[in-house]
Coordinates of C-alpha atoms in Angstrom, one line a residue:
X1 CA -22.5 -44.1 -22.3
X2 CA -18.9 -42.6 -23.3
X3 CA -16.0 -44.0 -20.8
X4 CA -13.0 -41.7 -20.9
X5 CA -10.2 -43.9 -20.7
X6 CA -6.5 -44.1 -19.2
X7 CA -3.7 -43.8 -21.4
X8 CA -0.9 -46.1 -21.4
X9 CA 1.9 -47.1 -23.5
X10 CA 1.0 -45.4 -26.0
X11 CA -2.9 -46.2 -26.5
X12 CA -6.4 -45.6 -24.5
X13 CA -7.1 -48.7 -22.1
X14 CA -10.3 -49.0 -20.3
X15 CA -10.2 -49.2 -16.3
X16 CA -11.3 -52.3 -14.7
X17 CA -11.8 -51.2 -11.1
X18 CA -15.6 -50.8 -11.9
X19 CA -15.8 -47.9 -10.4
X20 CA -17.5 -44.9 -12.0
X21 CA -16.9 -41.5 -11.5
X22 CA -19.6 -39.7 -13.9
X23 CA -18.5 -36.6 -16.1
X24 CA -21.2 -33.9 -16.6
X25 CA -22.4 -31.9 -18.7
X26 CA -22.5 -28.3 -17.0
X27 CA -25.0 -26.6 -19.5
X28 CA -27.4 -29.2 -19.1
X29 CA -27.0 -30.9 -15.9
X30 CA -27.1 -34.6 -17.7
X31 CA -24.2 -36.7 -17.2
X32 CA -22.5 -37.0 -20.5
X33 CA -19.7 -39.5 -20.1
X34 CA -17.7 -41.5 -16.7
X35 CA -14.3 -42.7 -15.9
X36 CA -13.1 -45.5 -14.3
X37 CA -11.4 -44.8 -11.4
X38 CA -8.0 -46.5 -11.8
X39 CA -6.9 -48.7 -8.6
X40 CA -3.6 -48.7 -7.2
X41 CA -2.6 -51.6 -9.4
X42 CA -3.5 -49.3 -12.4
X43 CA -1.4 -46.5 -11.0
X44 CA 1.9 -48.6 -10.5
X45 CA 1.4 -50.0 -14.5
X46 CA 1.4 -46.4 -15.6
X47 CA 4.5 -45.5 -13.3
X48 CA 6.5 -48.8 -14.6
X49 CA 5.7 -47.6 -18.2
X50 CA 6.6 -44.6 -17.6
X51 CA 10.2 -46.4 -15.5
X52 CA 10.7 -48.4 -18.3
X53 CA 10.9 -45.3 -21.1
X54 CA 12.9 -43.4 -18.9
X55 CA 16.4 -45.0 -19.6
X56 CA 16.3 -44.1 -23.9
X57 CA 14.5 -40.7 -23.2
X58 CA 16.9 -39.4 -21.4
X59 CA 19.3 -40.8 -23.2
X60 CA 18.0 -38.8 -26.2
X61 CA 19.9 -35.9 -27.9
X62 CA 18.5 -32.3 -26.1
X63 CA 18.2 -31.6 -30.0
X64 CA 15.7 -34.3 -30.2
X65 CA 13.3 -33.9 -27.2
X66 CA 13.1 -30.0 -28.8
X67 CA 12.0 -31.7 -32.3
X68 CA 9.0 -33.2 -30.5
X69 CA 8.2 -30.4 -28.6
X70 CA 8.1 -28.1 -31.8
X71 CA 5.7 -30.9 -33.6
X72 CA 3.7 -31.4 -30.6
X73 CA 3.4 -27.4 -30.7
X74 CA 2.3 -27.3 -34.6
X75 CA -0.1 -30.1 -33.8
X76 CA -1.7 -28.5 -30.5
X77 CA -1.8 -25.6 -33.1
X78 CA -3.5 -27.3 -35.5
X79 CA -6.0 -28.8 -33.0
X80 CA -7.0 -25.5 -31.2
X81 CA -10.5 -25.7 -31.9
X82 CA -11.4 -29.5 -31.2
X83 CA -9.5 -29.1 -27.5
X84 CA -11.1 -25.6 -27.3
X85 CA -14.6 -27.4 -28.0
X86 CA -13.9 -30.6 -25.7
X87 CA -12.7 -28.3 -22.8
X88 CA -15.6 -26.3 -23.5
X89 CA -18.1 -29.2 -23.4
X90 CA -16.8 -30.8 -20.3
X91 CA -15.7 -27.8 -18.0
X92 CA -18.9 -25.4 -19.5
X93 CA -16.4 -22.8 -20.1
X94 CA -17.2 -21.0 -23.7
X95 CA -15.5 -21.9 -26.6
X96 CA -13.7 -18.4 -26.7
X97 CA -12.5 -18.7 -22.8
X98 CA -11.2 -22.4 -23.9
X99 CA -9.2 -21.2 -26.9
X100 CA -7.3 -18.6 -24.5
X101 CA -6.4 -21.0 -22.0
X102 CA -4.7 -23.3 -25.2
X103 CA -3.0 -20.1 -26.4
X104 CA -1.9 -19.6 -23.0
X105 CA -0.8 -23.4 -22.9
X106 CA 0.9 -23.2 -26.5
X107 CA 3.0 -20.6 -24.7
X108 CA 4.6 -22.9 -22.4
X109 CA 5.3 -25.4 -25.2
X110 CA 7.2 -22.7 -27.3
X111 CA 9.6 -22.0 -23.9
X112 CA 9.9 -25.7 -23.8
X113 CA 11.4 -25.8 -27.3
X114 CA 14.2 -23.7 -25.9
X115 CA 15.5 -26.8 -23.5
X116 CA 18.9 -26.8 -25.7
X117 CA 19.9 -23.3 -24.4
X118 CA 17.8 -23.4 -20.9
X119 CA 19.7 -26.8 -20.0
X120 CA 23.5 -25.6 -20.7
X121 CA 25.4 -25.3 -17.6
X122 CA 28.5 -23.2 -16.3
X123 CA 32.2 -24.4 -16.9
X124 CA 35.2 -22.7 -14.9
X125 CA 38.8 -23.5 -16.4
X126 CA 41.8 -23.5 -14.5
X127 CA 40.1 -23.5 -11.2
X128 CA 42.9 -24.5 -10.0
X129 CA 45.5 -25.8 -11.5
X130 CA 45.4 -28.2 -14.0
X131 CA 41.5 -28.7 -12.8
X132 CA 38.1 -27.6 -14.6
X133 CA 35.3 -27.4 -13.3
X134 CA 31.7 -27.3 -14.8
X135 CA 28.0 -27.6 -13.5
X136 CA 24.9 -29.7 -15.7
X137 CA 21.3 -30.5 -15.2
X138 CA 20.1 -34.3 -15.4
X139 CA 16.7 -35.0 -14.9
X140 CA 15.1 -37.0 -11.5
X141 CA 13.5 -39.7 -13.9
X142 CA 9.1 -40.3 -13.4
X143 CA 7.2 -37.6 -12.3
X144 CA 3.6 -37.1 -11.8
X145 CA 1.2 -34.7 -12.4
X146 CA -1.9 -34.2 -10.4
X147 CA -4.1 -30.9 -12.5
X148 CA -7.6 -29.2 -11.5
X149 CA -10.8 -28.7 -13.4
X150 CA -10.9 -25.2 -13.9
X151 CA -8.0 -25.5 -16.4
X152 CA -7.7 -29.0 -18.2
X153 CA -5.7 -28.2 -21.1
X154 CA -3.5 -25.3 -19.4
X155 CA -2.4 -26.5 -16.5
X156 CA -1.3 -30.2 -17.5
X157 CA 0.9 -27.8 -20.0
X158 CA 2.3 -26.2 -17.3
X159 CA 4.4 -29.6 -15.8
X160 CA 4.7 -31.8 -18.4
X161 CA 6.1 -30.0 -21.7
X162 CA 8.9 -28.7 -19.1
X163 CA 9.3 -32.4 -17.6
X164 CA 9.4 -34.1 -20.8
X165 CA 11.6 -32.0 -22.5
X166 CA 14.3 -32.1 -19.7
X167 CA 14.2 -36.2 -20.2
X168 CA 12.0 -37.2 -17.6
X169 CA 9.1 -39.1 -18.7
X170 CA 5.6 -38.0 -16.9
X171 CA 2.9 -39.6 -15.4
X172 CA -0.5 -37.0 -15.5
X173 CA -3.4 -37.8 -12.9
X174 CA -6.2 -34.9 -14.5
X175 CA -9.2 -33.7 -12.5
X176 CA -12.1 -36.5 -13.0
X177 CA -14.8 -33.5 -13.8
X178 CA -13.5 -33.0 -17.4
X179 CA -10.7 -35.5 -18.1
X180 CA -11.6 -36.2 -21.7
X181 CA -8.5 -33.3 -22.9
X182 CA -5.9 -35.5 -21.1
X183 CA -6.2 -38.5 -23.6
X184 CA -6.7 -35.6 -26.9
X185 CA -3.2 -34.3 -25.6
X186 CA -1.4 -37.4 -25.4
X187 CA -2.2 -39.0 -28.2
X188 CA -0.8 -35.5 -30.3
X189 CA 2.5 -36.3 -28.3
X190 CA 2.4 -39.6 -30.0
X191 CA 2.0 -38.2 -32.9
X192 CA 4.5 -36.1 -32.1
X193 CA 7.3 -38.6 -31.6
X194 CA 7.3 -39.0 -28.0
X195 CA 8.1 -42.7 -27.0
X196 CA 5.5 -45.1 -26.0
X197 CA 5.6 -45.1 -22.5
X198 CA 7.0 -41.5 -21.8
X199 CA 3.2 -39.6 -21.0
X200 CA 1.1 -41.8 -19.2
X201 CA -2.7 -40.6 -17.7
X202 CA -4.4 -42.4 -14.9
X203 CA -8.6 -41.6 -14.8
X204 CA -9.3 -41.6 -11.1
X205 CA -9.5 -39.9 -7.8
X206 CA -7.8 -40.1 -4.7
X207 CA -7.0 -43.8 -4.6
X208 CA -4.9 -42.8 -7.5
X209 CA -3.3 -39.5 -6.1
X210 CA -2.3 -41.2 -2.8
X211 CA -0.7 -44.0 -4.8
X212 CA 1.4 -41.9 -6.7
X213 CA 2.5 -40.2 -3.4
X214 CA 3.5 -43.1 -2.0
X215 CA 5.1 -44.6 -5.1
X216 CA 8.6 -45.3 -4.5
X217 CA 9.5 -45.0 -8.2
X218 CA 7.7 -41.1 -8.7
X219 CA 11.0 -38.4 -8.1
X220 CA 9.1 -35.6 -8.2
X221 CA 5.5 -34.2 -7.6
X222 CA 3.1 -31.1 -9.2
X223 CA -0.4 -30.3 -8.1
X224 CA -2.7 -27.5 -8.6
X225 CA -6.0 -27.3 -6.4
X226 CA -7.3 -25.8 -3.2
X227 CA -5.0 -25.1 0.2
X228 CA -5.9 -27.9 2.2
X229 CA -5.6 -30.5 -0.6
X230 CA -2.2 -28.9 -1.3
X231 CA -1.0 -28.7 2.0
X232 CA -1.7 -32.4 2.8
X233 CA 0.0 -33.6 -0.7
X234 CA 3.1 -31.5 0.1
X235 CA 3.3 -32.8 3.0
X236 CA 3.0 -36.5 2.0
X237 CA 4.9 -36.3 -0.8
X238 CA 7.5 -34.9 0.8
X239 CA 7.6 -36.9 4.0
X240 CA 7.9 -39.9 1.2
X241 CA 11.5 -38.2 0.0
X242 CA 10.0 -36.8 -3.1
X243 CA 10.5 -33.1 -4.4
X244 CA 6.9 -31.4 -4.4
X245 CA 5.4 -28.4 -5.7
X246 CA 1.9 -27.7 -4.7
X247 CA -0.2 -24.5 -5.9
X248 CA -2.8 -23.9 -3.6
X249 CA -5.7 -21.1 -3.8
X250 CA -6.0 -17.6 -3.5
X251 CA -8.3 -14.9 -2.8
X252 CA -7.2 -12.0 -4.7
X253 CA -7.1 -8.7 -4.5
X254 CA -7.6 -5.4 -6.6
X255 CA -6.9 -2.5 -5.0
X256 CA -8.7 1.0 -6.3
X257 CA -7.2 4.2 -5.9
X258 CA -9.0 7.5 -5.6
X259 CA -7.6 8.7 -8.6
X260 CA -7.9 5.6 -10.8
X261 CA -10.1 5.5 -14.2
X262 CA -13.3 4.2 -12.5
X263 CA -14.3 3.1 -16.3
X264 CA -11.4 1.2 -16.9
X265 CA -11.3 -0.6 -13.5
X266 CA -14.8 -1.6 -13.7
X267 CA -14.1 -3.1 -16.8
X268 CA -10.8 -5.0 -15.3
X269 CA -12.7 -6.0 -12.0
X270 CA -15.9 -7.4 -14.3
X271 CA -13.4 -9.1 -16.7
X272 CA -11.2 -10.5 -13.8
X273 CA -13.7 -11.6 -11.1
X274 CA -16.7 -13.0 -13.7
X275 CA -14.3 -14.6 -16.5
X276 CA -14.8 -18.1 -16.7
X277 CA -17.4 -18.0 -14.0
X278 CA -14.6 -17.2 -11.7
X279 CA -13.4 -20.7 -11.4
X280 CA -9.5 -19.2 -12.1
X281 CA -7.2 -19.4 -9.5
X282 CA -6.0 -15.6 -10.6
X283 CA -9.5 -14.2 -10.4
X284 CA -10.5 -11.5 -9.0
X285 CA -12.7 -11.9 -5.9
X286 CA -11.8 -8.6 -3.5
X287 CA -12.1 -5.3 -4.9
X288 CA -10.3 -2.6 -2.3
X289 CA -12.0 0.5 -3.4
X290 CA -9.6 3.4 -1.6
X291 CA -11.8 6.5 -0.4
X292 CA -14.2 8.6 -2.3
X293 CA -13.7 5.7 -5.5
X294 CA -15.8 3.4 -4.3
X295 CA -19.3 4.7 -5.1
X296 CA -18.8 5.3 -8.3
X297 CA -17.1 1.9 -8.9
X298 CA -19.6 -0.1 -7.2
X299 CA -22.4 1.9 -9.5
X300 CA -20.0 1.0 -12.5
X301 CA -19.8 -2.5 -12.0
X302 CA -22.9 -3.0 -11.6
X303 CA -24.0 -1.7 -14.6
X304 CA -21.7 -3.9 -16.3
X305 CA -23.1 -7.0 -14.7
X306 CA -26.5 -6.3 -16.4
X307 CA -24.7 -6.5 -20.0
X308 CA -23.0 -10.0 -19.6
X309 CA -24.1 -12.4 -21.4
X310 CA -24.9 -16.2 -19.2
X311 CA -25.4 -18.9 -20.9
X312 CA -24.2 -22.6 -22.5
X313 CA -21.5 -22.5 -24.4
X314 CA -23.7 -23.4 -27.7
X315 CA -25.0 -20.3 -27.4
X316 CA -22.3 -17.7 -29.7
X317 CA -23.4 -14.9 -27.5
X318 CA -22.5 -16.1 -24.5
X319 CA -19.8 -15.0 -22.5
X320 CA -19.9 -16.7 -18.5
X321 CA -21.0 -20.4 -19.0
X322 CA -22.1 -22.5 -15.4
X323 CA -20.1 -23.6 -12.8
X324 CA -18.4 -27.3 -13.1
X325 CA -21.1 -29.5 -10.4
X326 CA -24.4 -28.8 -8.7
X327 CA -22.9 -29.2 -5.6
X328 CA -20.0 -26.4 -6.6
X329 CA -23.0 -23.9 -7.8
X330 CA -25.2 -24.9 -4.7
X331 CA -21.9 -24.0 -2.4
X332 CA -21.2 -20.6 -4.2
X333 CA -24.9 -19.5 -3.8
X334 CA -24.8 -20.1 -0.6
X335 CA -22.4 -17.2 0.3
X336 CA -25.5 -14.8 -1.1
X337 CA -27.8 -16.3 1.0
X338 CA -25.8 -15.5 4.4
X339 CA -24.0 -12.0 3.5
X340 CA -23.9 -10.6 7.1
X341 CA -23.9 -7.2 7.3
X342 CA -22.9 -7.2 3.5
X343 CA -25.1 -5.5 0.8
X344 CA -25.5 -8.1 -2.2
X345 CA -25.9 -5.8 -4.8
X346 CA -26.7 -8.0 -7.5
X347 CA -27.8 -11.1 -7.0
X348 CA -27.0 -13.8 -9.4
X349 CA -29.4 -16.6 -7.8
X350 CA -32.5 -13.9 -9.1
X351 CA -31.2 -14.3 -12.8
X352 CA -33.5 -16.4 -14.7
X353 CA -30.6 -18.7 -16.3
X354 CA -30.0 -19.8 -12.6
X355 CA -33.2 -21.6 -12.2
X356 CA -31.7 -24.3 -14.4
X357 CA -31.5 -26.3 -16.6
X358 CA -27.3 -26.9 -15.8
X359 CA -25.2 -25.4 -13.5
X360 CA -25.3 -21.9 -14.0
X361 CA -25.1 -18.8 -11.3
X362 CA -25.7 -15.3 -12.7
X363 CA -23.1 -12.5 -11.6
X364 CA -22.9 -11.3 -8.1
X365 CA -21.4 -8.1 -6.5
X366 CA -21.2 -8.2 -3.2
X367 CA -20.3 -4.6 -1.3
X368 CA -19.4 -3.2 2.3
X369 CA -17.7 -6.8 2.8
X370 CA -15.9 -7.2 6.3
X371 CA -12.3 -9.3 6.6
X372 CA -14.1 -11.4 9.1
X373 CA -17.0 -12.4 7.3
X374 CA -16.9 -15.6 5.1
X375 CA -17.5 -13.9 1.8
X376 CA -14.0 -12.2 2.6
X377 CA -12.0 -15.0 4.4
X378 CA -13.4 -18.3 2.0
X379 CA -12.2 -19.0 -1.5
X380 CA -15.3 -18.8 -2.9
X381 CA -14.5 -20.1 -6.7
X382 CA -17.4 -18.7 -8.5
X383 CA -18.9 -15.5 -9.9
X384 CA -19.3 -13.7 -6.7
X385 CA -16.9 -10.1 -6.4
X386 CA -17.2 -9.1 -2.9
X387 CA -16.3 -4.8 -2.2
X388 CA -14.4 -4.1 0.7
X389 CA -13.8 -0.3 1.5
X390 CA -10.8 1.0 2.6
X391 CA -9.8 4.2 3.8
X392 CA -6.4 4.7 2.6
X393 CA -3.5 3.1 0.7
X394 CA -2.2 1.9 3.9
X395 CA -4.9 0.1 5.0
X396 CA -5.4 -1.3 1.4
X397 CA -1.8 -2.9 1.8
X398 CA -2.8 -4.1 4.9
X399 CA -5.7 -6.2 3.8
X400 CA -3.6 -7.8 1.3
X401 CA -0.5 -8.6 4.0
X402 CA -3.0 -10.0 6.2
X403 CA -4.8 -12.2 4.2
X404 CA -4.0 -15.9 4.6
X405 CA -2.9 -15.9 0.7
X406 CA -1.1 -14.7 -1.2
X407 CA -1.2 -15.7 -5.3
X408 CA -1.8 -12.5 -7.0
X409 CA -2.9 -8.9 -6.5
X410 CA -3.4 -5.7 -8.3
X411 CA -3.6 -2.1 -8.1
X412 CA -5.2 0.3 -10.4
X413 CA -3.8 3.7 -10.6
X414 CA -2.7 6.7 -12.7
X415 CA 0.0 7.7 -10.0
X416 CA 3.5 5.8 -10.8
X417 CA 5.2 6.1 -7.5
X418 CA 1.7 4.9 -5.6
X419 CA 2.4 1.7 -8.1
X420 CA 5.9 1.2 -7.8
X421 CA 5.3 1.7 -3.9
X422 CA 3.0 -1.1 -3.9
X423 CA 4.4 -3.7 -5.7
X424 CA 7.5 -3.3 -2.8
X425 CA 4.9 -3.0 -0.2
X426 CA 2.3 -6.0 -1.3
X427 CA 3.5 -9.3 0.0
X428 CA 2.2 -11.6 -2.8
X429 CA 3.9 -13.7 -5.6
X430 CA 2.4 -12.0 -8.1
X431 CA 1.5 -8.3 -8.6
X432 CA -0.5 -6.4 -11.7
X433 CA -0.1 -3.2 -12.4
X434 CA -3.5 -1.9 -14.2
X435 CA -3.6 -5.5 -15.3
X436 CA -6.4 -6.9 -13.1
X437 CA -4.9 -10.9 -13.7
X438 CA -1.2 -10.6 -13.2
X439 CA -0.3 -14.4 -15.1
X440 CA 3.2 -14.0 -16.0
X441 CA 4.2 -14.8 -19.5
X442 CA 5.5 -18.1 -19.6
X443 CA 9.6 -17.4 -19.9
X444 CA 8.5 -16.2 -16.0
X445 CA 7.6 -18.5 -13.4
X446 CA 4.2 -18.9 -12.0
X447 CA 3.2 -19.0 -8.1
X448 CA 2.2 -16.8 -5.0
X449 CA 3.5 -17.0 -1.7
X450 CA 2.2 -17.9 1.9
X451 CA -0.7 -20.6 1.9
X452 CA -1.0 -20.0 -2.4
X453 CA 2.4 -22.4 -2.4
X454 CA 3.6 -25.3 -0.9
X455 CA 7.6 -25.7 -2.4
X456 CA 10.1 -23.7 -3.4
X457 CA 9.7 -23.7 -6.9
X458 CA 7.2 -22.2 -8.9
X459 CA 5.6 -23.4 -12.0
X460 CA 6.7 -23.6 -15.7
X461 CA 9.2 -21.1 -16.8
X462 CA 12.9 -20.8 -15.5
X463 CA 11.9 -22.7 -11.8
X464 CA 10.0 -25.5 -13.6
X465 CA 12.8 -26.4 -15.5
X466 CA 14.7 -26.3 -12.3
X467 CA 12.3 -28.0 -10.6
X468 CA 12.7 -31.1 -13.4
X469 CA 16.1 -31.2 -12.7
X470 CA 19.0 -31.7 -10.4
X471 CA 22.2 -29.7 -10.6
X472 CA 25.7 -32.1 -11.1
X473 CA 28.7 -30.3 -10.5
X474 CA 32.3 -32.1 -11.8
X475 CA 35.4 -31.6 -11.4
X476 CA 38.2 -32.8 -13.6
X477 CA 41.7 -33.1 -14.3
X478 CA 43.7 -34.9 -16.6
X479 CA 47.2 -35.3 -15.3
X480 CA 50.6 -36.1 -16.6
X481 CA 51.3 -40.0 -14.7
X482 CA 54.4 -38.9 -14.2
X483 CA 53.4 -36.3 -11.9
X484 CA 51.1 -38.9 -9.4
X485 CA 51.5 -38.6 -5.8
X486 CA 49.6 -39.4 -3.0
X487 CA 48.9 -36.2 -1.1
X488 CA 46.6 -37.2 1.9
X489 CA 45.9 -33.1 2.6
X490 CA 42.7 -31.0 2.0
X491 CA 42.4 -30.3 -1.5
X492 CA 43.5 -27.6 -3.1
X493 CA 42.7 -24.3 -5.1
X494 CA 45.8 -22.3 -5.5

């Protein structure tokens, strides 16, 4: 059987820890490949690569590290449907669903290309006399990566073309359900011109994510994954003096209003809670329908359910593929089985795809959901859209305040002061306006608020390259000897 390797110095090694973590195939249910998860020892031999190509990366020209991100951009480019097909064939994801997350990833390269202009810094002459001062960005040196499964191409995108391309080199620990992307990716950096050395991957699981937590040598941390996993590596890494950004889930809302287009928000809550099975952390799982809306939009979506197309990713007329594990399908079904006073009204355990073979769930709508059932409260991850009812705008904003997260939300709506209203009311990182999965283009910043982030910083854009770097301010002065004194008071700006 296929083992997915580690990547290091510039090549796929194999892992010698002997122990196997198996990779599945979601459409069928047969295990298709393993990794080896890599030991601790394996973890420090990617970090010291990765120490050891730091000094003549960032020593290379800004003008430089752009040059491999534009090749490693044309390449990706060129590649879009082999990684599109391997994401696919690991994750169960169709094709089409892959290719968008690599365009969405190709858009984060194409920002990184700008590092000449995003990494100038300010300069003040004369600031007082005789003195300048100016401001620059240098970057922290290794920094690690630890990505989820739901997006194995898009998310490792995210941290590393930002971190390479401000001179830190980047050590990536992928999710060990579809790995197999990781080592497609770096070898196109190589081809790209990125040093041996600089983009490392470690195969593994959480021997491997505590040792780069603990690793005295890794500046800086990213992860992507659920809250509690998020809150617990923020927490280490930062209690070990490193800078961490951790992206935790969500449970997001779209909010209805009476006088919405009930068409074109069943299409937007169908699209946004069943795309990609709903394993995206920007999915759509609540739907707030405001008033006298919400028959009509629970009959809509319904109806729409019937029409969509489950099945393996083979299959060109597919449009939802399964869910990642057994046990991940087994845990979202389990929701329908215990709805509480809930009405499921479509029931994706009844569709006939469901009974196997693979991993597969049909749609579900859920309606007359209550905040204190688990259907409202859990992240559920899967192709389950719950319907709570509201009975005005202000208790709509009120469900979304409340609610322990806070990633994204939306609001449909043909009245422009009820939207403008609610992006100041909503208290959430990101908002949609009749765009049902508010992911901000990448020259933005991606990241929610409350138990969504752990950090300060969100992800790729503007804050990630701030996040990849530290701030240096100097001041300097070149003075005539003649003038030298020694002047023992506080320094001076007039």
């Amino acid at each position: 059987m296929r083992e997915i390797k580690h990547w290091l110095d510039g090549q796929a090694v194999p892992g010698t820890s002997g122990r196997q973590l198996p990779v599945w195939d979601p459409a069928t249910g047969e295990q298709q490949a393993y990794v080896v998860a890599a030991t601790a020892a394996e973890t420090d031999a990617a970090v010291a690569s990765a120490l050891a190509a730091y000094p003549a990366w960032r020593a290379a020209s800004l003008s430089r590290r752009a040059e491999v991100m534009f090749r490693f951009r044309e390449l990706v480019d060129a590649n879009r449907k082999e990684i599109a097909s391997l994401v696919s064939a690991e994750h169960g994801k169709t094709v089409a669903d892959a290719a968008g997350e690599l365009a969405r990833g190709l858009e984060n390269i194409e920002f990184a290309t700008g590092a000449p202009h995003l990494l100038k810094g300010g300069y003040s002459e004369q600031a007082s006399t005789g003195v300048d001062v100016y401001s620059i960005r240098q970057p922290l040196g290794v920094v690690a990566g630890i990505t989820p499964f739901n997006f194995p191409a898009m998310v490792p995108m995210w941290m590393f073309c930002n971190a390479l391309v401000c001179g830190n080199t980047f050590v990536l620990k992928p999710s060990e359900k579809d790995p197999s992307v990781s080592l497609l990716l770096a070898d196109l950096l190589r081809q790209a011109g990125l040093p041996d050395g600089a983009f490392n991957v470690v195969q593994g699981d959480r021997e491997a994510v505590e040792r780069l937590i603990e690793h005295p040598d890794v500046q800086a941390l990213s992860f992507v994954g659920s809250t509690p996993i998020a809150r617990a590596v923020y927490e280490a890494g930062t209690r070990a003096g490193k800078r961490v950004q951790a992206l935790g889930g969500a449970k997001n809302h779209m909010v209805v209003l009476p006088d919405a287009d009930v068409d074109a928000a069943a299409d937007a809550a169908v699209s946004a809670g069943y795309g990609s099975a709903g394993e995206r952390c920007m999915a759509v799982s609540v739907v707030v329908a405001v008033g006298a809306v919400a028959d009509p939009l629970v009959a809509a979506i319904s109806e729409r359910i019937g029409r969509i197309a489950v099945g393996p990713a083979t299959d060109p007329a597919a449009e939802m593929g399964p869910l990642i594990t057994r046990e991940h399908r087994d845990r979202v079904a389990g929701y329908l089985a215990e709805p509480g006073a809930a009405e499921v009204v479509v029931d994706g355990r009844a569709a006939p795809i469901s009974q196997g073979p693979g991993f597969f769930l049909g749609a579900s709508l859920v309606d007359k959901v209550t905040p204190d059932s688990a259907l409202y409260r859990d992240e559920i991850f899967g192709p389950v859209l719950s319907v709570v009812r509201a009975g005005s705008y202000d208790e709509a904003v009120q469900l979304v305040n409340d609610n322990e997260y806070g990633n994204g939300t939306a609001i449909f709506t043909r009245d422009g002061g009820a939207a403008r209203q609610f992006q100041y009311d909503v208290v959430c990182g990101m908002v949609g306006v009749n765009v049902p999965v508010p992911v901000p283009v990448a020259y933005y910043s991606f990241g929610g608020w409350k138990s969504s982030l752990f950090g300060d910083l969100h992800m790729y854009g503007p804050e990630g390259i701030q996040f990849y770097t530290r701030s240096k301010v100097v001041t300097s002065r070149w003075p005539d000897p003649a003038t030298s004194e020694v002047d023992l008071g506080f320094p001076k700006v007039r």
